[in-house]
Amino acid sequence: MKRFIRPLFLASGMLLLLSLSSKATNNPDGFVTMDKNIRQMISFYDSDTIILVIPDHYRISENDMNEIRNFVFWKQKPEYIVKCESELNDSDLRFNLHFFGPCYRFSGAHFSGTPFAVSEKGFTFGGTGFTQPEDAFYFMNSSGNRLYTCRNGENTPLSYTRYMAGAYQLYIFSGERIVVPALPQETEHRIASMIWFHTGRIASQNPKNQTE
């Protein structure tokens, strides 16, 4: 009897996930699907080393660094090498790069593949400006080798870690509110819970993670 319980639990969980996500406003047109994005996100963190890129003259706090490291729960945590943007060289571009910090303090050279435009005090998306300190975004590029988690205010919480971002390729936050995708808060929490269950299930099927 027990051998039937786990498959039924997994099936019911995925049906709930599909039901919830069908009621939500998914990624805008042109973005990758939820399932592909989850797999790309897992692949991004499967690297042994990730280069964390911060703006020049920006100092990352110990609390922020710990939150970034602890985002991964399903495997051994990757090693992070912190570099200022101007320190990047051609060999660094072979690694998975995680851009972190106020986006308006970056030069913009590495943001050409994102749907955002850097403004004087923040960023714009779809013609809307986000310039408040609590405004932030999460974006994984379609190749799955560049992650952008930028916020305008240096002293505001890391919203993407609080909401366990990863279900979608793109999130925009304004404090405790998710602006994109347009989801009721209760629905988002339920989707996030199921997504991370799904993430752990997918990752557990990776032979590399099974040996760690």
Coordinates of N, CA and C in Angstrom, one line a residue:
M1 N 0.8 -1.2 0.0 CA 0.0 0.0 0.0 C 0.9 1.3 0.0
K2 N 2.0 1.2 0.8 CA 2.8 2.4 0.9 C 3.4 2.8 -0.5
R3 N 3.7 1.8 -1.4 CA 4.3 2.2 -2.6 C 3.4 3.0 -3.5
F4 N 2.1 3.0 -3.2 CA 1.1 3.8 -4.0 C 1.0 5.2 -3.4
I5 N 1.3 5.4 -2.1 CA 1.0 6.7 -1.4 C 1.9 7.8 -2.0
R6 N 3.2 7.5 -2.2 CA 4.1 8.6 -2.6 C 3.7 9.1 -4.0
P7 N 3.5 8.1 -5.0 CA 3.1 8.6 -6.3 C 1.8 9.4 -6.3
L8 N 0.9 9.0 -5.5 CA -0.4 9.7 -5.4 C -0.1 11.1 -4.8
F9 N 0.8 11.2 -3.8 CA 1.1 12.5 -3.2 C 1.7 13.4 -4.2
L10 N 2.7 12.9 -5.0 CA 3.4 13.7 -6.0 C 2.4 14.2 -7.1
A11 N 1.5 13.2 -7.5 CA 0.6 13.6 -8.5 C -0.4 14.7 -8.0
S12 N -0.9 14.5 -6.8 CA -1.8 15.5 -6.3 C -1.1 16.8 -6.1
G13 N 0.2 16.8 -5.7 CA 0.9 18.0 -5.5 C 1.1 18.8 -6.9
M14 N 1.4 18.0 -7.9 CA 1.6 18.7 -9.2 C 0.3 19.2 -9.8
L15 N -0.8 18.4 -9.5 CA -2.1 18.9 -10.0 C -2.5 20.2 -9.3
L16 N -2.2 20.3 -8.0 CA -2.4 21.6 -7.3 C -1.6 22.7 -7.9
L17 N -0.3 22.4 -8.2 CA 0.6 23.4 -8.7 C 0.0 23.9 -10.1
L18 N -0.4 23.0 -10.9 CA -0.9 23.4 -12.2 C -2.2 24.2 -12.1
S19 N -3.0 23.8 -11.1 CA -4.3 24.5 -10.9 C -4.0 25.9 -10.5
L20 N -3.0 26.1 -9.5 CA -2.7 27.4 -9.0 C -2.1 28.3 -10.1
S21 N -1.1 27.7 -10.9 CA -0.4 28.5 -11.9 C -1.3 28.9 -13.0
S22 N -2.4 28.0 -13.3 CA -3.3 28.4 -14.4 C -4.2 29.6 -14.0
K23 N -4.3 29.8 -12.7 CA -5.1 31.0 -12.2 C -4.2 32.2 -12.1
A24 N -2.9 32.1 -12.2 CA -2.0 33.2 -12.1 C -1.7 33.8 -13.4
T25 N -1.2 35.1 -13.4 CA -0.7 35.7 -14.6 C 0.8 35.3 -14.7
N26 N 1.1 34.4 -15.7 CA 2.4 33.9 -15.9 C 3.4 34.9 -16.5
N27 N 4.6 34.5 -16.8 CA 5.6 35.4 -17.4 C 5.0 36.1 -18.6
P28 N 5.4 37.3 -18.9 CA 5.0 38.0 -20.1 C 5.4 37.2 -21.3
D29 N 4.8 37.5 -22.5 CA 5.0 36.8 -23.7 C 6.5 36.9 -24.0
G30 N 7.1 35.8 -24.5 CA 8.5 35.8 -24.9 C 9.4 35.2 -23.8
F31 N 8.9 35.0 -22.6 CA 9.7 34.4 -21.6 C 9.6 32.9 -21.5
V32 N 10.5 32.3 -20.9 CA 10.5 30.8 -20.9 C 9.4 30.3 -20.0
T33 N 9.0 29.0 -20.2 CA 8.0 28.4 -19.4 C 8.4 28.2 -17.9
M34 N 7.5 28.0 -17.0 CA 7.8 27.8 -15.6 C 8.7 26.6 -15.4
D35 N 8.4 25.4 -16.1 CA 9.1 24.2 -15.8 C 10.6 24.4 -16.4
K36 N 10.7 25.0 -17.5 CA 12.1 25.2 -18.1 C 12.8 26.2 -17.2
N37 N 12.2 27.2 -16.6 CA 12.9 28.1 -15.8 C 13.4 27.5 -14.5
I38 N 12.6 26.6 -13.9 CA 13.0 25.9 -12.7 C 14.2 25.1 -13.0
R39 N 14.2 24.4 -14.1 CA 15.4 23.5 -14.5 C 16.6 24.4 -14.7
Q40 N 16.4 25.5 -15.4 CA 17.6 26.4 -15.6 C 18.1 27.0 -14.3
M41 N 17.2 27.3 -13.4 CA 17.6 27.8 -12.1 C 18.4 26.7 -11.3
I42 N 18.0 25.5 -11.4 CA 18.7 24.4 -10.7 C 20.1 24.3 -11.4
S43 N 20.1 24.3 -12.7 CA 21.4 24.2 -13.4 C 22.3 25.3 -13.1
F44 N 21.8 26.5 -12.9 CA 22.6 27.7 -12.6 C 23.4 27.4 -11.2
Y45 N 22.6 26.9 -10.3 CA 23.2 26.7 -8.9 C 24.0 25.3 -8.8
D46 N 23.9 24.5 -9.9 CA 24.7 23.3 -9.9 C 26.2 23.5 -10.1
S47 N 26.5 24.7 -10.5 CA 27.9 25.1 -10.7 C 28.7 25.0 -9.4
D48 N 29.9 24.6 -9.4 CA 30.8 24.6 -8.2 C 31.1 26.0 -7.8
T49 N 31.2 26.9 -8.8 CA 31.6 28.3 -8.5 C 30.7 29.3 -9.3
I50 N 30.2 30.3 -8.6 CA 29.4 31.4 -9.2 C 30.1 32.7 -8.8
I51 N 30.2 33.5 -9.9 CA 30.8 34.8 -9.6 C 29.7 35.8 -9.3
L52 N 29.8 36.4 -8.1 CA 28.8 37.4 -7.7 C 29.4 38.8 -8.1
V53 N 28.7 39.4 -9.0 CA 29.1 40.7 -9.6 C 28.4 41.8 -8.9
I54 N 29.1 42.8 -8.3 CA 28.5 43.9 -7.6 C 29.0 45.2 -8.3
P55 N 28.3 46.3 -8.1 CA 28.8 47.6 -8.7 C 30.1 48.0 -8.2
D56 N 30.8 48.8 -8.9 CA 32.1 49.3 -8.4 C 31.8 50.2 -7.2
H57 N 32.7 50.2 -6.2 CA 32.6 51.0 -5.0 C 31.3 50.6 -4.1
Y58 N 30.8 49.4 -4.3 CA 29.7 48.9 -3.6 C 30.2 47.8 -2.6
R59 N 29.8 47.8 -1.4 CA 30.2 46.8 -0.4 C 29.0 46.0 0.0
I60 N 29.1 44.7 -0.2 CA 28.0 43.8 0.1 C 28.1 43.5 1.6
S61 N 26.9 43.5 2.3 CA 26.9 43.2 3.7 C 27.0 41.7 4.0
E62 N 27.4 41.4 5.2 CA 27.5 40.0 5.6 C 26.1 39.3 5.6
N63 N 25.1 40.1 6.0 CA 23.7 39.5 6.0 C 23.3 39.2 4.6
D64 N 23.5 40.1 3.7 CA 23.1 39.8 2.3 C 23.9 38.6 1.7
M65 N 25.1 38.6 2.0 CA 25.9 37.4 1.5 C 25.4 36.1 2.0
N66 N 25.0 36.1 3.3 CA 24.5 34.9 3.9 C 23.2 34.5 3.3
E67 N 22.3 35.5 3.0 CA 21.0 35.2 2.4 C 21.2 34.6 1.0
I68 N 22.2 35.2 0.2 CA 22.4 34.7 -1.1 C 22.9 33.3 -1.1
R69 N 23.9 33.0 -0.2 CA 24.4 31.6 -0.1 C 23.3 30.6 0.3
N70 N 22.4 31.0 1.3 CA 21.4 30.1 1.8 C 20.2 29.9 0.9
F71 N 20.2 30.6 -0.2 CA 19.1 30.4 -1.2 C 19.1 28.9 -1.7
V72 N 20.2 28.3 -1.8 CA 20.3 26.9 -2.2 C 20.1 26.0 -1.0
F73 N 19.1 25.1 -1.1 CA 18.9 24.2 0.0 C 18.9 22.7 -0.4
W74 N 18.9 22.5 -1.7 CA 18.8 21.1 -2.2 C 20.1 20.4 -2.5
K75 N 21.2 21.1 -2.3 CA 22.5 20.5 -2.7 C 23.6 21.2 -1.9
Q76 N 24.8 20.8 -2.1 CA 25.9 21.5 -1.5 C 26.0 22.9 -2.1
K77 N 26.2 23.9 -1.3 CA 26.2 25.3 -1.7 C 27.4 25.6 -2.6
P78 N 27.2 26.3 -3.7 CA 28.4 26.6 -4.5 C 29.3 27.7 -3.8
E79 N 30.5 27.7 -4.3 CA 31.4 28.7 -3.8 C 31.1 30.0 -4.6
Y80 N 31.2 31.2 -3.9 CA 30.9 32.5 -4.5 C 32.3 33.2 -4.5
I81 N 32.6 33.8 -5.7 CA 33.7 34.7 -5.8 C 33.1 36.1 -6.1
V82 N 33.4 37.0 -5.2 CA 32.8 38.4 -5.3 C 33.7 39.3 -6.1
K83 N 33.2 39.9 -7.2 CA 34.0 40.8 -8.0 C 33.2 42.0 -8.3
C84 N 33.9 43.2 -8.4 CA 33.3 44.4 -8.8 C 33.2 44.3 -10.4
E85 N 32.2 45.0 -10.9 CA 31.9 45.0 -12.4 C 33.2 45.2 -13.2
S86 N 34.0 46.2 -12.8 CA 35.1 46.6 -13.6 C 36.3 45.5 -13.5
E87 N 36.2 44.6 -12.6 CA 37.2 43.6 -12.4 C 36.9 42.4 -13.3
L88 N 35.7 42.3 -13.9 CA 35.4 41.1 -14.8 C 36.4 41.1 -16.0
N89 N 36.8 39.9 -16.3 CA 37.7 39.7 -17.5 C 37.0 38.7 -18.4
D90 N 37.6 38.4 -19.5 CA 37.0 37.5 -20.5 C 36.9 36.1 -19.9
S91 N 37.8 35.6 -19.1 CA 37.7 34.3 -18.6 C 36.6 34.1 -17.6
D92 N 36.2 35.2 -16.9 CA 35.1 35.2 -16.0 C 33.8 35.0 -16.7
L93 N 33.7 35.4 -17.9 CA 32.4 35.3 -18.6 C 32.0 33.8 -18.9
R94 N 32.9 32.9 -18.7 CA 32.6 31.5 -18.8 C 31.8 30.9 -17.7
F95 N 31.9 31.6 -16.5 CA 31.2 31.2 -15.3 C 29.7 31.7 -15.3
N96 N 28.9 31.1 -14.5 CA 27.6 31.7 -14.2 C 27.8 32.9 -13.4
L97 N 27.2 34.0 -13.8 CA 27.3 35.3 -13.2 C 26.0 35.7 -12.5
H98 N 26.2 36.1 -11.2 CA 25.0 36.6 -10.4 C 25.3 38.1 -10.2
F99 N 24.5 39.0 -10.8 CA 24.6 40.4 -10.6 C 23.7 40.8 -9.4
F100 N 24.4 41.5 -8.5 CA 23.6 41.9 -7.3 C 24.0 43.3 -6.9
G101 N 23.0 44.1 -6.4 CA 23.2 45.4 -6.0 C 22.3 46.4 -6.7
P102 N 22.3 47.7 -6.4 CA 21.5 48.6 -7.1 C 21.8 48.7 -8.6
C103 N 20.8 48.4 -9.4 CA 21.1 48.3 -10.9 C 21.6 49.6 -11.4
Y104 N 21.2 50.7 -10.9 CA 21.6 52.0 -11.5 C 23.0 52.3 -11.2
R105 N 23.7 51.5 -10.3 CA 25.1 51.7 -10.0 C 26.0 50.9 -10.9
F106 N 25.4 50.0 -11.7 CA 26.1 49.3 -12.8 C 26.3 50.1 -14.0
S107 N 27.2 49.8 -14.8 CA 27.4 50.6 -16.1 C 26.3 50.3 -17.1
G108 N 25.7 49.2 -17.0 CA 24.6 48.8 -18.0 C 25.2 48.0 -19.1
A109 N 26.5 47.8 -19.1 CA 27.1 47.0 -20.2 C 26.6 45.5 -20.2
H110 N 26.3 45.0 -19.0 CA 25.9 43.6 -18.9 C 24.4 43.4 -18.8
F111 N 23.6 44.5 -18.9 CA 22.2 44.4 -18.8 C 21.5 44.5 -20.1
S112 N 22.2 44.4 -21.2 CA 21.6 44.5 -22.5 C 20.6 43.3 -22.8
G113 N 20.9 42.1 -22.2 CA 20.1 41.0 -22.4 C 18.9 40.9 -21.4
T114 N 18.6 41.9 -20.7 CA 17.5 41.9 -19.7 C 16.4 42.7 -20.3
P115 N 15.2 42.6 -19.8 CA 14.0 43.4 -20.2 C 13.9 44.7 -19.5
F116 N 15.0 45.1 -18.7 CA 15.0 46.3 -17.9 C 15.9 47.3 -18.6
A117 N 15.5 48.6 -18.3 CA 16.4 49.7 -18.6 C 16.8 50.4 -17.3
V118 N 18.1 50.7 -17.2 CA 18.6 51.3 -16.0 C 18.3 52.8 -16.1
S119 N 17.7 53.3 -15.0 CA 17.4 54.7 -14.9 C 18.3 55.4 -13.8
E120 N 18.1 56.6 -13.6 CA 19.0 57.4 -12.7 C 18.9 56.8 -11.3
K121 N 17.8 56.5 -10.8 CA 17.6 56.0 -9.4 C 16.9 54.7 -9.3
G122 N 16.9 53.9 -10.4 CA 16.2 52.6 -10.4 C 16.2 51.9 -11.7
F123 N 15.0 51.5 -12.2 CA 14.9 50.8 -13.4 C 13.5 51.0 -14.0
T124 N 13.3 50.7 -15.3 CA 12.0 50.7 -15.9 C 11.7 49.3 -16.5
F125 N 10.5 49.0 -16.6 CA 10.0 47.8 -17.2 C 8.7 48.0 -17.9
G126 N 8.6 47.7 -19.1 CA 7.3 47.9 -19.8 C 6.8 49.3 -19.8
G127 N 7.7 50.3 -19.8 CA 7.3 51.7 -19.8 C 7.0 52.2 -18.4
T128 N 7.1 51.4 -17.4 CA 6.8 51.8 -16.0 C 8.1 52.0 -15.2
G129 N 8.3 53.1 -14.5 CA 9.5 53.3 -13.8 C 9.4 52.8 -12.3
F130 N 10.5 52.3 -11.8 CA 10.5 51.8 -10.4 C 11.7 52.5 -9.8
T131 N 11.5 53.5 -9.0 CA 12.6 54.3 -8.4 C 12.6 54.3 -6.9
Q132 N 11.6 53.7 -6.2 CA 11.6 53.7 -4.8 C 12.6 52.7 -4.2
P133 N 13.1 53.0 -3.0 CA 14.1 52.2 -2.4 C 13.7 50.7 -2.3
E134 N 12.4 50.5 -2.1 CA 12.0 49.1 -1.8 C 11.7 48.3 -3.1
D135 N 11.9 49.0 -4.3 CA 11.7 48.3 -5.6 C 12.8 47.4 -5.9
A136 N 12.6 46.2 -6.5 CA 13.6 45.3 -6.8 C 13.1 44.3 -7.9
F137 N 14.1 43.6 -8.4 CA 13.7 42.6 -9.4 C 14.6 41.4 -9.4
Y138 N 14.0 40.3 -9.9 CA 14.8 39.0 -10.1 C 14.6 38.6 -11.5
F139 N 15.7 38.3 -12.2 CA 15.6 37.9 -13.6 C 16.7 36.9 -13.9
M140 N 16.3 35.7 -14.5 CA 17.2 34.7 -15.0 C 17.2 34.8 -16.6
N141 N 18.3 35.0 -17.2 CA 18.3 35.1 -18.7 C 17.9 33.8 -19.3
S142 N 17.5 33.8 -20.5 CA 17.0 32.6 -21.2 C 18.0 31.5 -21.4
S143 N 19.3 31.9 -21.3 CA 20.4 30.9 -21.4 C 20.7 30.2 -20.1
G144 N 20.2 30.8 -19.0 CA 20.3 30.2 -17.7 C 21.7 30.3 -17.1
N145 N 22.5 31.3 -17.6 CA 23.8 31.5 -17.0 C 24.1 32.9 -16.5
R146 N 23.0 33.7 -16.4 CA 23.1 35.1 -15.8 C 21.9 35.3 -15.0
L147 N 22.1 35.6 -13.7 CA 21.0 35.9 -12.8 C 21.2 37.4 -12.3
Y148 N 20.1 38.1 -12.3 CA 20.1 39.5 -11.8 C 19.1 39.6 -10.7
T149 N 19.6 40.0 -9.5 CA 18.8 40.2 -8.3 C 19.1 41.6 -7.8
C150 N 18.5 42.6 -8.3 CA 18.8 44.0 -8.0 C 17.7 44.7 -7.3
R151 N 18.1 45.6 -6.4 CA 17.2 46.4 -5.6 C 17.7 47.8 -5.6
N152 N 16.8 48.7 -5.4 CA 17.2 50.1 -5.4 C 17.8 50.6 -4.1
G153 N 17.2 50.1 -3.0 CA 17.7 50.5 -1.7 C 18.6 49.5 -1.1
E154 N 19.7 49.9 -0.6 CA 20.7 49.0 0.0 C 20.3 48.4 1.3
N155 N 19.4 49.0 2.0 CA 19.0 48.6 3.3 C 17.6 47.9 3.4
T156 N 17.1 47.6 2.2 CA 15.8 46.9 2.1 C 16.0 45.4 2.1
P157 N 15.0 44.6 2.5 CA 15.1 43.2 2.5 C 15.3 42.6 1.1
L158 N 16.0 41.4 1.0 CA 16.1 40.7 -0.2 C 14.8 40.0 -0.6
S159 N 14.0 40.7 -1.3 CA 12.6 40.1 -1.5 C 12.7 38.8 -2.2
Y160 N 13.6 38.6 -3.1 CA 13.6 37.3 -3.9 C 13.9 36.1 -3.0
T161 N 14.7 36.3 -1.9 CA 14.9 35.2 -1.0 C 13.7 34.9 -0.1
R162 N 13.0 36.0 0.2 CA 11.8 35.9 1.1 C 10.7 35.2 0.4
Y163 N 10.5 35.4 -0.9 CA 9.5 34.8 -1.6 C 9.9 33.5 -2.4
M164 N 11.2 33.1 -2.2 CA 11.7 31.9 -2.8 C 11.5 32.0 -4.3
A165 N 11.9 33.1 -4.9 CA 11.7 33.3 -6.4 C 12.4 32.2 -7.1
G166 N 11.8 31.8 -8.3 CA 12.4 30.8 -9.1 C 11.3 30.1 -9.9
A167 N 10.0 30.3 -9.6 CA 9.0 29.7 -10.3 C 8.9 30.4 -11.7
Y168 N 9.2 31.7 -11.7 CA 9.1 32.4 -13.0 C 10.5 33.0 -13.3
Q169 N 10.6 33.3 -14.6 CA 11.9 33.9 -15.0 C 12.0 35.3 -14.6
L170 N 10.9 36.0 -14.3 CA 11.0 37.4 -14.0 C 10.1 37.7 -12.8
Y171 N 10.6 38.5 -11.8 CA 9.8 39.0 -10.7 C 10.1 40.5 -10.6
I172 N 9.1 41.3 -10.2 CA 9.4 42.6 -9.8 C 8.7 42.8 -8.4
F173 N 9.4 43.3 -7.5 CA 8.9 43.5 -6.1 C 8.9 45.0 -5.8
S174 N 7.9 45.3 -4.9 CA 7.8 46.6 -4.3 C 7.6 46.4 -2.8
G175 N 8.7 46.3 -2.1 CA 8.6 45.9 -0.7 C 8.0 44.5 -0.5
E176 N 6.9 44.4 0.2 CA 6.3 43.1 0.5 C 5.3 42.7 -0.6
R177 N 5.3 43.5 -1.6 CA 4.3 43.2 -2.7 C 5.0 42.7 -4.0
I178 N 4.4 41.7 -4.6 CA 4.9 41.3 -5.9 C 4.1 42.0 -7.0
V179 N 4.8 42.7 -7.8 CA 4.2 43.5 -8.9 C 4.0 42.6 -10.1
V180 N 5.1 41.9 -10.5 CA 5.1 41.0 -11.6 C 5.7 39.6 -11.1
P181 N 5.0 38.5 -11.4 CA 3.7 38.3 -11.9 C 2.6 38.8 -11.0
A182 N 1.4 39.2 -11.6 CA 0.3 39.7 -10.8 C -0.4 38.6 -10.1
L183 N 0.0 38.4 -8.9 CA -0.6 37.3 -8.1 C -1.1 37.7 -6.8
P184 N -2.3 37.2 -6.4 CA -2.7 37.5 -5.0 C -1.6 36.9 -4.0
Q185 N -1.4 37.5 -2.9 CA -0.3 37.1 -2.0 C -0.5 35.6 -1.6
E186 N -1.7 35.2 -1.2 CA -1.9 33.9 -0.7 C -1.6 32.9 -1.9
T187 N -2.0 33.2 -3.1 CA -1.7 32.3 -4.2 C -0.2 32.2 -4.4
E188 N 0.5 33.3 -4.4 CA 1.9 33.3 -4.6 C 2.6 32.4 -3.5
H189 N 2.2 32.5 -2.3 CA 2.9 31.7 -1.2 C 2.6 30.2 -1.5
R190 N 1.4 29.9 -1.9 CA 1.1 28.5 -2.2 C 1.9 27.9 -3.4
I191 N 2.0 28.8 -4.5 CA 2.8 28.4 -5.6 C 4.3 28.2 -5.2
A192 N 4.8 29.2 -4.5 CA 6.2 29.1 -4.1 C 6.5 27.8 -3.3
S193 N 5.6 27.4 -2.4 CA 5.7 26.2 -1.6 C 5.8 25.0 -2.5
M194 N 4.9 24.9 -3.5 CA 4.8 23.8 -4.4 C 6.0 23.8 -5.3
I195 N 6.5 25.0 -5.8 CA 7.6 25.1 -6.7 C 8.9 24.6 -6.0
W196 N 9.0 24.9 -4.7 CA 10.3 24.4 -4.1 C 10.2 23.0 -3.7
F197 N 9.0 22.4 -3.6 CA 8.9 21.0 -3.5 C 9.3 20.4 -4.8
H198 N 8.8 20.9 -5.9 CA 9.1 20.5 -7.2 C 10.6 20.6 -7.5
T199 N 11.2 21.7 -7.1 CA 12.6 21.9 -7.2 C 13.4 20.8 -6.6
G200 N 13.1 20.5 -5.3 CA 13.8 19.4 -4.6 C 13.6 18.1 -5.3
R201 N 12.4 17.8 -5.8 CA 12.2 16.6 -6.5 C 13.0 16.4 -7.8
I202 N 13.1 17.5 -8.6 CA 13.9 17.5 -9.8 C 15.4 17.4 -9.5
A203 N 15.8 18.1 -8.5 CA 17.2 18.1 -8.1 C 17.6 16.7 -7.6
S204 N 16.7 16.0 -6.9 CA 17.0 14.7 -6.3 C 17.3 13.7 -7.4
Q205 N 16.7 14.0 -8.6 CA 16.9 13.0 -9.8 C 18.3 13.2 -10.5
N206 N 19.0 14.3 -10.1 CA 20.3 14.6 -10.6 C 21.3 13.7 -10.0
P207 N 22.0 12.8 -10.7 CA 23.0 11.9 -10.1 C 24.1 12.7 -9.3
K208 N 24.5 13.8 -9.8 CA 25.5 14.6 -9.2 C 25.1 15.0 -7.7
N209 N 23.8 15.4 -7.6 CA 23.3 15.8 -6.3 C 23.1 14.5 -5.3
Q210 N 22.8 13.4 -5.9 CA 22.6 12.2 -5.1 C 23.8 11.7 -4.4
T211 N 25.0 12.1 -5.0 CA 26.2 11.6 -4.4 C 26.8 12.6 -3.4
E212 N 26.1 13.8 -3.2 CA 26.6 14.8 -2.3 C 26.0 14.6 -0.9

